Amino acid sequence: MLVTGASRGIGAAIARAAGAAGYRVGVNYLRSAAAAEAVVADIRAAGGEAVPLQADVGDPAQVERLFAELDSRLGRIDVLVNNAGILASFRVDALDHAQVAAVFRANVFSIFHCAGEAVRRMSTAHGGAGGVIVNLSSVAARLGGLAGGAAYAASKGAIDTFTLALAKEVGREGIRVAALRPGLIETEIHDVHGGLERMRTMAREAVPMGRSGTAEEVAQAALWLASAAASYVHGAVIDVAGGR
Ligand code: NDP
């Protein structure tokens, strides 16, 4: 299983859970080498197998290198989790073009680059053995995101739509595709707009369950989607959001 953006937060939790479930795990990261090494060390300490793989998944040449490294170090890819993503906060009337581009590059173009490489390996039409692709969307796709989050929310809407389109494209080629829409989850991504305490306060008010979620709770949903237990779940976009 390749998990993009697995040095921290939800990606790290998915990588750890995957290692514990017996997957050989590619732990991709952008800059946090020490954190990625720590995730790999945790997986190995628990008896699993993992390798750290540095690459900016927004860059097609780096994604090509990432998959070549994955091929040589871990062998066949069965599951791709497109998790890497960034948040930006600005009003549209104070538009920052560079930030809009950065959000779409990291959140959307990355998924095209990684899914392209994965489908070329997994698809039975290319001689592959099939597989599963899980995309990390967000409830922002249907709620419009928090104040200043238009670029982020729109990028997640694109992920939902991409999930439906890819499901049609590869469903007969042994590949299942699905997306998760997490709600307010406790990770460093919230540093962009006030940090964890502000997010927890928001969660107490806005989430029907009255609390934020953990990265591990999202990881369990991702592992289920990847597993044979979800064998007829395809083109689905599933909320993991405490009812929000
Ligand atoms: P974090 O900010 O905690 O972690 C982001 C991870 O993505 C890091 O490992 C980071 O690597 C990596 N990353 C960012 N850009 C790139 C890139 N260009 N190439 C490779 N890796 C990259 O985020 P979360 O764990 O909170 O979020 C994970 C996913 O879940 C995202 O897609 C996010 O949008 C989605 N999500 C999160 C929610 C939440 O409340 N936390 C809610 C809804 C959706 P490095 O450490 O090297 O920077």
CSV table of C-alpha atoms and ligand atoms in Angstrom, one decimal:
chain,number,residue,atom,x,y,z
A,1,MET,CA,0.0,0.0,0.0
A,2,LEU,CA,1.3,3.4,-0.9
A,3,VAL,CA,0.0,6.2,1.4
A,4,THR,CA,0.8,9.7,0.2
A,5,GLY,CA,1.4,12.4,2.9
A,6,ALA,CA,2.0,9.7,5.5
A,7,SER,CA,4.5,11.5,7.7
A,8,ARG,CA,1.9,13.1,9.9
A,9,GLY,CA,-1.8,13.2,10.7
A,10,ILE,CA,-4.3,11.0,8.9
A,11,GLY,CA,-1.8,9.6,6.5
A,12,ALA,CA,0.5,8.5,9.3
A,13,ALA,CA,-2.4,6.8,11.1
A,14,ILE,CA,-3.4,5.0,7.8
A,15,ALA,CA,0.2,3.8,7.3
A,16,ARG,CA,0.5,2.5,10.9
A,17,ALA,CA,-2.9,0.7,10.7
A,18,ALA,CA,-1.9,-0.8,7.3
A,19,GLY,CA,1.4,-2.0,8.7
A,20,ALA,CA,-0.5,-3.7,11.6
A,21,ALA,CA,-2.9,-5.3,9.1
A,22,GLY,CA,0.0,-6.9,7.2
A,23,TYR,CA,0.4,-4.5,4.2
A,24,ARG,CA,4.0,-3.6,3.1
A,25,VAL,CA,3.7,0.2,3.3
A,26,GLY,CA,5.2,3.0,1.3
A,27,VAL,CA,5.3,6.1,3.6
A,28,ASN,CA,5.4,9.1,1.3
A,29,TYR,CA,6.2,12.6,2.6
A,30,LEU,CA,7.2,16.0,1.3
A,31,ARG,CA,9.6,17.5,3.9
A,32,SER,CA,9.2,15.8,7.2
A,33,ALA,CA,11.9,13.1,6.8
A,34,ALA,CA,12.3,12.5,10.5
A,35,ALA,CA,8.5,12.1,11.1
A,36,ALA,CA,8.3,9.7,8.1
A,37,GLU,CA,11.2,7.7,9.5
A,38,ALA,CA,9.4,7.5,12.9
A,39,VAL,CA,6.2,6.2,11.2
A,40,VAL,CA,8.4,3.5,9.4
A,41,ALA,CA,10.1,2.7,12.7
A,42,ASP,CA,6.8,2.2,14.5
A,43,ILE,CA,5.5,-0.1,11.7
A,44,ARG,CA,8.7,-2.2,11.9
A,45,ALA,CA,8.7,-2.3,15.7
A,46,ALA,CA,5.2,-3.8,15.5
A,47,GLY,CA,6.5,-6.5,13.1
A,48,GLY,CA,5.5,-4.9,9.9
A,49,GLU,CA,7.3,-3.8,6.8
A,50,ALA,CA,7.6,-0.1,5.5
A,51,VAL,CA,9.8,2.2,3.6
A,52,PRO,CA,10.0,6.1,3.6
A,53,LEU,CA,9.5,7.6,0.1
A,54,GLN,CA,10.2,11.3,-0.4
A,55,ALA,CA,8.3,12.9,-3.3
A,56,ASP,CA,6.2,16.0,-4.0
A,57,VAL,CA,3.1,14.3,-5.3
A,58,GLY,CA,2.1,17.6,-7.1
A,59,ASP,CA,5.0,17.1,-9.5
A,60,PRO,CA,4.5,14.4,-12.2
A,61,ALA,CA,8.3,13.7,-12.6
A,62,GLN,CA,8.6,13.1,-8.8
A,63,VAL,CA,5.5,10.9,-8.8
A,64,GLU,CA,7.1,8.8,-11.7
A,65,ARG,CA,10.2,8.4,-9.5
A,66,LEU,CA,8.1,7.6,-6.4
A,67,PHE,CA,6.4,4.7,-8.2
A,68,ALA,CA,9.7,3.4,-9.6
A,69,GLU,CA,11.1,3.4,-6.1
A,70,LEU,CA,8.0,1.7,-4.8
A,71,ASP,CA,8.3,-1.0,-7.6
A,72,SER,CA,11.9,-1.7,-6.7
A,73,ARG,CA,11.6,-1.6,-2.9
A,74,LEU,CA,8.1,-3.0,-2.2
A,75,GLY,CA,7.0,-4.8,-5.3
A,76,ARG,CA,3.4,-4.9,-6.6
A,77,ILE,CA,1.0,-2.1,-5.5
A,78,ASP,CA,-2.4,-3.3,-4.3
A,79,VAL,CA,-3.7,-0.1,-2.7
A,80,LEU,CA,-3.1,3.6,-3.3
A,81,VAL,CA,-4.3,6.0,-0.7
A,82,ASN,CA,-4.3,9.6,-2.1
A,83,ASN,CA,-4.1,11.4,1.3
A,84,ALA,CA,-1.6,14.2,0.8
A,85,GLY,CA,-3.2,17.6,1.0
A,86,ILE,CA,-2.8,21.2,2.1
A,87,LEU,CA,-5.2,23.8,3.5
A,88,ALA,CA,-5.0,27.6,2.7
A,89,SER,CA,-7.1,30.4,4.1
A,90,PHE,CA,-7.9,33.6,2.2
A,91,ARG,CA,-11.0,35.5,1.0
A,92,VAL,CA,-11.7,35.3,-2.7
A,93,ASP,CA,-11.7,39.2,-2.9
A,94,ALA,CA,-8.1,39.1,-1.7
A,95,LEU,CA,-7.3,36.3,-4.1
A,96,ASP,CA,-3.8,34.9,-3.9
A,97,HIS,CA,-3.3,33.2,-7.3
A,98,ALA,CA,-0.2,31.4,-6.1
A,99,GLN,CA,-2.0,29.8,-3.2
A,100,VAL,CA,-4.9,28.7,-5.4
A,101,ALA,CA,-2.5,27.0,-7.7
A,102,ALA,CA,-0.6,25.4,-4.8
A,103,VAL,CA,-3.8,24.0,-3.3
A,104,PHE,CA,-4.9,22.5,-6.6
A,105,ARG,CA,-1.4,21.2,-7.3
A,106,ALA,CA,-1.1,19.4,-3.9
A,107,ASN,CA,-4.8,18.3,-3.6
A,108,VAL,CA,-6.0,17.6,-7.1
A,109,PHE,CA,-3.2,17.3,-9.7
A,110,SER,CA,-1.4,14.9,-7.2
A,111,ILE,CA,-4.4,12.5,-7.4
A,112,PHE,CA,-4.3,12.5,-11.2
A,113,HIS,CA,-0.5,11.9,-11.2
A,114,CYS,CA,-0.6,9.1,-8.6
A,115,ALA,CA,-3.8,7.4,-9.9
A,116,GLY,CA,-2.3,7.4,-13.4
A,117,GLU,CA,0.8,5.5,-12.2
A,118,ALA,CA,-1.3,3.2,-10.0
A,119,VAL,CA,-3.8,2.3,-12.8
A,120,ARG,CA,-1.0,1.5,-15.2
A,121,ARG,CA,0.2,-1.1,-12.7
A,122,MET,CA,-3.1,-2.4,-11.2
A,123,SER,CA,-5.5,-2.5,-14.2
A,124,THR,CA,-6.1,-6.0,-15.7
A,125,ALA,CA,-6.2,-4.2,-19.1
A,126,HIS,CA,-2.5,-3.5,-18.5
A,127,GLY,CA,-1.8,-7.0,-17.2
A,128,GLY,CA,-2.1,-6.0,-13.5
A,129,ALA,CA,-3.8,-7.9,-10.7
A,130,GLY,CA,-6.4,-5.2,-9.8
A,131,GLY,CA,-6.4,-3.0,-6.7
A,132,VAL,CA,-8.0,-0.3,-4.7
A,133,ILE,CA,-7.7,3.5,-4.8
A,134,VAL,CA,-8.9,5.5,-1.8
A,135,ASN,CA,-9.0,9.3,-2.1
A,136,LEU,CA,-9.1,11.7,0.9
A,137,SER,CA,-11.8,14.3,0.2
A,138,SER,CA,-13.5,16.4,3.0
A,139,VAL,CA,-16.9,17.4,4.2
A,140,ALA,CA,-15.8,20.8,2.8
A,141,ALA,CA,-16.7,19.4,-0.6
A,142,ARG,CA,-20.4,19.6,0.4
A,143,LEU,CA,-20.4,22.3,3.1
A,144,GLY,CA,-18.1,24.8,1.3
A,145,GLY,CA,-15.4,24.7,4.0
A,146,LEU,CA,-14.6,27.1,6.7
A,147,ALA,CA,-14.3,30.9,6.2
A,148,GLY,CA,-11.5,31.6,3.7
A,149,GLY,CA,-11.5,28.0,2.5
A,150,ALA,CA,-12.9,28.3,-1.0
A,151,ALA,CA,-9.8,26.9,-2.8
A,152,TYR,CA,-9.6,24.0,-0.4
A,153,ALA,CA,-13.3,23.2,-0.5
A,154,ALA,CA,-13.4,23.4,-4.3
A,155,SER,CA,-10.3,21.2,-4.5
A,156,LYS,CA,-12.2,18.6,-2.4
A,157,GLY,CA,-15.2,18.9,-4.7
A,158,ALA,CA,-12.9,18.0,-7.6
A,159,ILE,CA,-11.8,14.9,-5.7
A,160,ASP,CA,-15.4,13.7,-5.2
A,161,THR,CA,-16.1,14.1,-8.9
A,162,PHE,CA,-12.7,12.5,-9.9
A,163,THR,CA,-13.6,9.5,-7.7
A,164,LEU,CA,-16.9,9.0,-9.6
A,165,ALA,CA,-15.2,9.4,-13.0
A,166,LEU,CA,-12.3,7.1,-12.3
A,167,ALA,CA,-14.7,4.5,-10.8
A,168,LYS,CA,-16.5,4.4,-14.2
A,169,GLU,CA,-13.2,4.3,-16.1
A,170,VAL,CA,-11.5,1.3,-14.3
A,171,GLY,CA,-14.4,-0.6,-12.6
A,172,ARG,CA,-14.3,-3.3,-15.1
A,173,GLU,CA,-10.5,-3.6,-14.9
A,174,GLY,CA,-10.3,-5.0,-11.3
A,175,ILE,CA,-9.9,-1.6,-9.6
A,176,ARG,CA,-12.2,-0.3,-6.9
A,177,VAL,CA,-12.2,3.5,-6.3
A,178,ALA,CA,-13.7,5.3,-3.3
A,179,ALA,CA,-13.3,8.4,-1.3
A,180,LEU,CA,-13.6,9.4,2.4
A,181,ARG,CA,-14.9,12.7,3.5
A,182,PRO,CA,-13.5,13.4,7.0
A,183,GLY,CA,-15.0,16.1,9.1
A,184,LEU,CA,-13.1,17.9,11.9
A,185,ILE,CA,-10.1,15.6,12.6
A,186,GLU,CA,-7.3,16.4,15.1
A,187,THR,CA,-4.2,17.0,13.0
A,188,GLU,CA,-1.7,19.8,12.3
A,189,ILE,CA,-3.6,20.9,9.2
A,190,HIS,CA,-5.7,23.1,11.5
A,191,ASP,CA,-2.7,25.3,12.3
A,192,VAL,CA,-3.6,27.3,9.2
A,193,HIS,CA,-6.8,28.6,10.8
A,194,GLY,CA,-6.4,28.9,14.5
A,195,GLY,CA,-5.1,25.5,15.7
A,196,LEU,CA,-6.6,22.6,17.5
A,197,GLU,CA,-8.3,24.4,20.4
A,198,ARG,CA,-10.4,26.5,18.0
A,199,MET,CA,-11.2,23.4,16.0
A,200,ARG,CA,-12.3,21.5,19.1
A,201,THR,CA,-14.6,24.4,20.2
A,202,MET,CA,-16.1,24.5,16.7
A,203,ALA,CA,-16.6,20.7,16.8
A,204,ARG,CA,-18.5,20.9,20.2
A,205,GLU,CA,-21.0,23.2,18.5
A,206,ALA,CA,-21.2,22.0,14.9
A,207,VAL,CA,-20.7,18.3,15.1
A,208,PRO,CA,-23.8,16.2,16.0
A,209,MET,CA,-21.6,13.9,18.1
A,210,GLY,CA,-20.2,16.9,19.9
A,211,ARG,CA,-16.5,16.3,19.3
A,212,SER,CA,-13.7,16.2,16.7
A,213,GLY,CA,-12.5,12.9,15.3
A,214,THR,CA,-9.1,11.3,15.5
A,215,ALA,CA,-6.8,10.3,12.6
A,216,GLU,CA,-7.1,6.7,13.8
A,217,GLU,CA,-10.9,6.8,13.2
A,218,VAL,CA,-10.4,7.9,9.6
A,219,ALA,CA,-7.7,5.3,9.2
A,220,GLN,CA,-10.1,2.5,10.2
A,221,ALA,CA,-12.5,3.6,7.4
A,222,ALA,CA,-9.6,3.7,4.9
A,223,LEU,CA,-8.5,0.2,5.8
A,224,TRP,CA,-12.0,-1.1,5.5
A,225,LEU,CA,-12.4,0.4,2.0
A,226,ALA,CA,-9.1,-1.2,1.0
A,227,SER,CA,-10.1,-4.6,2.3
A,228,ALA,CA,-12.1,-7.4,0.7
A,229,ALA,CA,-14.9,-6.6,3.2
A,230,ALA,CA,-15.7,-3.6,1.0
A,231,SER,CA,-15.7,-5.7,-2.2
A,232,TYR,CA,-18.8,-4.1,-3.7
A,233,VAL,CA,-18.1,-0.5,-2.5
A,234,HIS,CA,-17.1,1.4,-5.6
A,235,GLY,CA,-17.5,5.0,-6.7
A,236,ALA,CA,-18.7,5.7,-3.2
A,237,VAL,CA,-17.9,8.9,-1.2
A,238,ILE,CA,-18.2,8.1,2.5
A,239,ASP,CA,-18.5,10.7,5.4
A,240,VAL,CA,-16.4,10.1,8.5
A,241,ALA,CA,-17.6,13.2,10.2
A,242,GLY,CA,-19.5,12.5,13.4
A,243,GLY,CA,-22.8,13.3,11.7
A,244,ARG,CA,-21.8,16.8,10.4
B,1,NDP,P1,-1.5,17.2,7.8
B,1,NDP,O1,-1.3,18.6,7.5
B,1,NDP,O2,-1.5,16.7,9.3
B,1,NDP,O3,-0.5,16.2,7.0
B,1,NDP,C1,-0.4,16.4,5.6
B,1,NDP,C2,0.5,15.4,5.1
B,1,NDP,O4,0.6,15.6,3.6
B,1,NDP,C3,1.9,15.5,5.6
B,1,NDP,O5,2.4,14.2,5.7
B,1,NDP,C4,2.7,16.2,4.4
B,1,NDP,O6,4.1,15.9,4.3
B,1,NDP,C5,1.9,15.7,3.2
B,1,NDP,N1,2.0,16.5,2.0
B,1,NDP,C6,1.5,17.8,1.8
B,1,NDP,N2,1.8,18.2,0.6
B,1,NDP,C7,2.5,17.2,0.0
B,1,NDP,C8,3.0,17.0,-1.3
B,1,NDP,N3,2.9,17.9,-2.3
B,1,NDP,N4,3.6,15.8,-1.6
B,1,NDP,C9,3.7,14.8,-0.6
B,1,NDP,N5,3.2,15.0,0.6
B,1,NDP,C10,2.6,16.1,0.9
B,1,NDP,O7,-2.9,16.8,7.1
B,1,NDP,P2,-4.1,15.8,7.6
B,1,NDP,O8,-3.6,14.6,8.1
B,1,NDP,O9,-5.1,16.6,8.5
B,1,NDP,O10,-4.9,15.6,6.2
B,1,NDP,C11,-4.7,14.5,5.4
B,1,NDP,C12,-5.8,14.5,4.3
B,1,NDP,O11,-7.1,14.5,4.9
B,1,NDP,C13,-5.7,15.8,3.4
B,1,NDP,O12,-6.0,15.5,2.1
B,1,NDP,C14,-6.8,16.7,4.1
B,1,NDP,O13,-7.3,17.6,3.2
B,1,NDP,C15,-7.8,15.6,4.4
B,1,NDP,N6,-8.8,16.0,5.5
B,1,NDP,C16,-8.3,16.4,6.7
B,1,NDP,C17,-9.2,16.9,7.7
B,1,NDP,C18,-8.9,17.3,9.0
B,1,NDP,O14,-9.7,17.8,9.8
B,1,NDP,N7,-7.6,17.0,9.5
B,1,NDP,C19,-10.7,17.0,7.3
B,1,NDP,C20,-11.0,16.6,6.0
B,1,NDP,C21,-10.1,16.1,5.1
B,1,NDP,P3,5.2,16.7,5.2
B,1,NDP,O15,5.0,16.3,6.6
B,1,NDP,O16,6.5,16.3,4.6
B,1,NDP,O17,4.9,18.2,5.0
